[in-house]
Short mmCIF file of C-alpha atoms in Angstrom, two decimals:
data_model
loop_
_atom_site.label_atom_id
_atom_site.label_comp_id
_atom_site.label_asym_id
_atom_site.label_seq_id
_atom_site.Cartn_x
_atom_site.Cartn_y
_atom_site.Cartn_z
CA MET A 582 -49.75 34.79 -38.49
CA PHE A 583 -47.69 31.73 -38.34
CA SER A 584 -45.85 32.48 -41.76
CA ASN A 585 -43.61 34.30 -39.68
CA LEU A 586 -42.75 31.30 -36.62
CA PRO A 587 -39.20 30.73 -38.86
CA ARG A 588 -38.02 33.96 -38.36
CA TYR A 589 -38.49 33.92 -34.75
CA ARG A 590 -37.30 30.71 -33.86
CA TYR A 591 -35.94 31.01 -30.43
CA THR A 592 -38.27 32.97 -29.09
CA THR A 593 -40.68 30.30 -30.38
CA ALA A 594 -38.30 27.09 -29.05
CA ALA A 595 -37.93 29.17 -25.74
CA THR A 596 -41.78 30.18 -25.65
CA VAL A 597 -42.76 26.44 -26.31
CA LEU A 598 -40.42 24.83 -23.64
CA LEU A 599 -41.25 27.15 -21.00
CA LEU A 600 -44.99 26.53 -21.24
CA GLY A 601 -44.25 22.93 -21.67
CA PHE A 602 -42.35 22.73 -17.83
CA ALA A 603 -44.86 25.11 -16.70
CA VAL A 604 -47.60 22.40 -17.56
CA SER A 605 -45.84 19.64 -16.41
CA SER A 606 -45.17 21.49 -12.20
CA GLN A 607 -48.36 22.28 -12.59
CA SER A 608 -46.81 25.97 -12.01
CA MET A 609 -49.34 28.32 -14.79
CA TRP A 610 -51.57 29.02 -12.19
CA GLN A 611 -50.16 28.16 -8.77
CA PRO A 612 -46.69 29.28 -7.14
CA LEU A 613 -44.34 26.41 -8.03
CA ASP A 614 -44.24 23.17 -5.99
CA GLU A 615 -40.54 23.31 -4.17
CA THR A 616 -39.59 19.87 -5.32
CA TRP A 617 -39.50 21.17 -9.36
CA ARG A 618 -36.89 23.94 -7.45
CA ASN A 619 -35.16 21.57 -5.50
CA TRP A 620 -34.63 19.43 -8.51
CA LEU A 621 -33.66 22.09 -11.51
CA GLY A 622 -32.90 25.33 -9.26
CA PHE A 623 -29.42 27.54 -9.31
CA ALA A 624 -28.08 28.21 -6.06
CA PRO A 625 -24.35 29.66 -5.68
CA THR A 626 -23.71 27.20 -3.93
CA HIS A 627 -23.66 24.69 -6.74
CA LEU A 628 -21.23 26.16 -8.12
CA LEU A 629 -18.90 24.84 -5.51
CA ASP A 630 -20.38 21.26 -5.57
CA PHE A 631 -20.32 21.57 -9.75
CA GLN A 632 -23.63 21.27 -10.49
CA TRP A 633 -22.91 23.58 -13.08
CA GLN A 634 -26.02 21.75 -15.35
CA ARG A 635 -28.41 23.67 -12.74
CA LEU A 636 -27.14 27.28 -14.37
CA LEU A 637 -29.32 25.82 -17.36
CA THR A 638 -31.75 23.37 -16.14
CA SER A 639 -32.96 27.02 -14.20
CA LEU A 640 -34.24 28.46 -17.08
CA LEU A 641 -37.03 25.36 -17.53
CA LEU A 642 -39.22 26.91 -14.91
CA THR A 643 -40.52 29.95 -13.33
CA ALA A 644 -41.45 30.92 -9.70
CA GLY A 645 -45.58 30.28 -10.90
CA GLY A 646 -48.29 31.69 -10.60
CA TRP A 647 -49.18 35.49 -12.19
CA LYS A 648 -44.85 35.71 -12.55
CA PHE A 649 -45.32 32.70 -15.38
CA ALA A 650 -47.39 35.22 -16.85
CA ALA A 651 -45.43 37.79 -16.49
CA SER A 652 -42.44 35.22 -17.87
CA MET A 653 -43.98 34.59 -20.85
CA VAL A 654 -44.62 38.05 -21.78
CA MET A 655 -41.25 39.37 -20.82
CA LEU A 656 -39.83 36.44 -22.54
CA THR A 657 -42.10 36.99 -26.10
CA VAL A 658 -41.63 40.53 -26.80
CA CYS A 659 -38.17 41.16 -25.39
CA VAL A 660 -36.37 37.94 -26.99
CA GLY A 661 -38.77 38.28 -29.95
CA LEU A 662 -38.05 41.98 -30.70
CA ALA A 663 -33.90 41.00 -30.29
CA GLU A 664 -34.46 38.06 -32.66
CA ARG A 665 -35.75 40.41 -35.57
CA CYS A 666 -32.87 43.09 -34.74
CA TYR A 667 -29.84 40.53 -34.44
CA GLY A 668 -30.87 37.11 -35.86
CA THR A 669 -31.82 33.80 -33.89
CA LEU A 670 -28.32 33.27 -32.91
CA ALA A 671 -26.88 36.48 -32.18
CA THR A 672 -30.00 36.69 -29.49
CA ILE A 673 -28.79 33.21 -28.67
CA LYS A 674 -25.65 34.34 -27.87
CA LEU A 675 -26.64 37.20 -26.24
CA PHE A 676 -29.76 35.77 -23.76
CA LEU A 677 -27.19 33.00 -22.87
CA THR A 678 -24.25 35.02 -22.10
CA THR A 679 -26.50 37.58 -20.26
CA HIS A 680 -27.82 34.91 -18.13
CA LEU A 681 -24.53 32.61 -17.50
CA LEU A 682 -22.18 35.85 -16.84
CA VAL A 683 -24.60 37.17 -14.69
CA LEU A 684 -25.70 34.20 -12.34
CA ILE A 685 -21.84 33.62 -12.49
CA THR A 686 -20.77 36.88 -10.90
CA ILE A 687 -23.92 37.22 -8.73
CA SER A 688 -22.84 33.51 -7.30
CA ILE A 689 -19.15 34.95 -6.61
CA ILE A 690 -19.72 37.82 -5.07
CA VAL A 691 -22.36 36.29 -2.80
CA ILE A 692 -19.63 32.88 -1.70
CA VAL A 693 -16.83 35.43 -0.98
CA LEU A 694 -18.58 37.72 1.68
CA THR A 695 -20.05 34.48 3.18
CA THR A 696 -16.99 33.37 3.64
CA PHE A 697 -15.72 36.60 5.42
CA ILE A 698 -19.10 37.51 6.71
CA SER A 699 -21.88 35.32 8.94
CA SER A 700 -24.94 36.46 7.43
CA ALA A 701 -28.17 35.12 7.68
CA SER A 702 -29.22 36.92 4.83
CA LEU A 703 -25.83 36.38 2.70
CA LEU A 704 -26.41 32.21 3.57
CA ALA A 705 -29.84 32.21 2.87
CA LEU A 706 -28.75 34.05 -0.45
CA ALA A 707 -25.88 31.38 -1.02
CA GLU A 708 -28.28 28.46 -0.71
CA GLY A 709 -31.58 29.89 -1.94
CA ARG A 710 -32.88 27.98 -5.41
CA ASP A 711 -33.96 30.57 -8.46
CA VAL A 712 -35.11 29.59 -11.05
CA GLY A 713 -36.13 31.25 -14.70
CA PRO A 714 -34.97 32.93 -17.63
CA SER A 715 -35.14 37.11 -16.52
CA ALA A 716 -31.86 37.89 -16.84
CA GLY A 717 -31.57 36.33 -20.22
CA TYR A 718 -34.41 38.66 -21.34
CA TYR A 719 -33.55 41.41 -19.71
CA GLY A 720 -30.10 41.43 -21.17
CA CYS A 721 -31.85 41.39 -24.68
CA LEU A 722 -33.42 44.34 -23.73
CA GLY A 723 -30.97 46.28 -21.92
CA GLY A 724 -29.23 45.33 -25.84
CA LEU A 725 -32.19 46.75 -27.73
CA LEU A 726 -32.44 49.63 -25.71
CA LEU A 727 -28.78 50.36 -26.60
CA SER A 728 -29.30 49.85 -29.88
CA LEU A 729 -31.98 51.97 -30.90
CA PRO A 730 -31.63 55.17 -33.12
CA SER A 731 -33.30 57.30 -31.22
CA ARG A 732 -31.67 60.39 -29.07
CA GLY A 733 -33.52 59.29 -25.80
CA LYS A 734 -32.49 56.09 -25.63
CA HIS A 735 -30.34 56.55 -22.71
CA LEU A 736 -33.21 58.01 -20.57
CA GLY A 737 -35.74 55.00 -21.36
CA PHE A 738 -32.30 52.79 -20.68
CA LEU A 739 -31.65 54.37 -17.17
CA PHE A 740 -35.47 54.78 -16.55
CA VAL A 741 -35.27 51.21 -16.73
CA LEU A 742 -32.45 50.33 -14.39
CA SER A 743 -34.31 52.97 -12.23
CA ILE A 744 -37.36 50.67 -11.71
CA LEU A 745 -34.82 47.60 -11.42
CA LEU A 746 -32.88 49.30 -8.73
CA ILE A 747 -35.91 50.51 -6.15
CA ARG A 748 -37.32 46.55 -7.35
CA LEU A 749 -34.24 45.51 -5.68
CA ALA A 750 -34.09 47.65 -2.84
CA LEU A 751 -37.59 47.04 -1.42
CA SER A 752 -37.11 43.20 -1.52
CA THR A 753 -33.78 43.25 0.14
CA THR A 754 -35.95 44.56 3.37
CA HIS A 755 -37.67 41.17 3.20
CA LEU A 756 -34.31 38.90 3.38
CA PRO A 757 -33.77 36.65 4.85
CA GLU A 758 -37.00 35.08 3.70
CA ASN A 759 -37.70 35.76 0.77
CA ALA A 760 -33.98 35.35 -1.10
CA ALA A 761 -35.06 34.20 -4.01
CA VAL A 762 -36.87 37.07 -5.02
CA VAL A 763 -33.75 39.30 -3.96
CA SER A 764 -32.21 37.17 -5.91
CA ALA A 765 -34.19 37.23 -8.69
CA ASP A 766 -34.22 41.65 -8.65
CA LEU A 767 -30.56 41.62 -8.45
CA ALA A 768 -29.88 39.68 -11.63
CA HIS A 769 -32.34 41.77 -13.70
CA LEU A 770 -30.46 44.58 -12.30
CA LEU A 771 -27.18 43.39 -14.13
CA ALA A 772 -28.45 42.12 -16.74
CA VAL A 773 -29.99 45.30 -18.36
CA PRO A 774 -26.10 46.91 -18.22
CA LEU A 775 -24.63 43.69 -19.17
CA GLY A 776 -26.56 43.06 -22.40
CA GLY A 777 -26.49 47.03 -23.62
CA CYS A 778 -22.40 46.80 -22.66
CA LEU A 779 -22.06 43.55 -25.60
CA SER A 780 -24.87 45.11 -27.66
CA ARG A 781 -22.20 48.37 -27.69
CA CYS A 782 -18.87 46.41 -28.67
CA GLY A 783 -20.08 45.17 -30.85
CA TYR A 784 -20.64 41.33 -29.17
CA VAL A 785 -23.65 41.70 -31.47
CA LYS A 786 -24.61 43.09 -34.13
CA PRO A 787 -28.07 44.72 -35.58
CA LEU A 788 -28.60 42.78 -38.80
CA LYS A 789 -29.02 45.84 -40.99
CA ALA A 790 -25.39 46.95 -39.13
CA SER A 791 -23.91 43.97 -40.36
CA ARG A 792 -25.94 43.95 -44.05
CA ASN A 793 -24.62 47.73 -44.76
CA GLN A 794 -21.31 46.39 -43.48
CA SER A 795 -21.12 43.46 -45.43
CA SER A 796 -22.16 45.37 -48.64
CA GLN A 797 -20.12 48.09 -47.79
CA ASN A 798 -16.61 45.70 -47.86
CA THR A 799 -18.50 43.45 -51.38
CA SER A 800 -18.50 46.93 -52.72
CA THR A 801 -14.68 48.22 -52.13
CA HIS A 802 -13.26 44.60 -52.83
CA SER A 803 -14.75 44.42 -55.93
CA PRO A 804 -13.05 44.76 -59.24
CA THR A 805 -13.50 47.59 -61.46
CA ILE A 806 -13.49 46.84 -65.47
CA GLY A 807 -9.87 48.02 -66.19
CA GLU A 808 -9.01 45.47 -63.26
CA THR A 809 -11.29 43.30 -65.20
CA GLN A 810 -10.00 43.01 -68.20
CA ARG A 811 -6.48 42.67 -67.06
#
């Protein structure tokens, strides 16, 4: 069992970090205390305040309770499978790129909208501090779904998007009270297709495809016997 850990270095490190901060914040069995959310959480307005480090510190916490357990399962499964498919460095690229692009995109949209529209819901979204690595592991899930050799991968991809769209539609009915939930659901909905696009465009490549391409290049450029004798 433990002999396979070196193959899943990023998954192991991310899981240990998430578990460690859950223990420190006492959020394994109960909701995350607001003190921790205010300390490390990220809100769109933090972009304007140049507190960009929160884009990364927000990864270390979850909302706590059953959401912590759900995040641990999703992180282990999605990131672990991505690391098996793409390798460690490519998985880190996919995870962090998706996480950062999704959060920055949502923040810019919300900030622009609040500039022109006076709305309690938009203001709650702009100032609400969200936590969790969900955008990253949903990005890994999107990349994995479109990397499958099965013909039904597009149906699976659309099915996941449909579920996330329904979740977002339901959570928006609870604005402005549950702004963090809406932010998270919106991030999930954007992360899956973004991760899929990054995979399809070649930003990350499955290990088998990379090895096959390398072997083809080697065989193409390897000299023949006649060329060697020259």
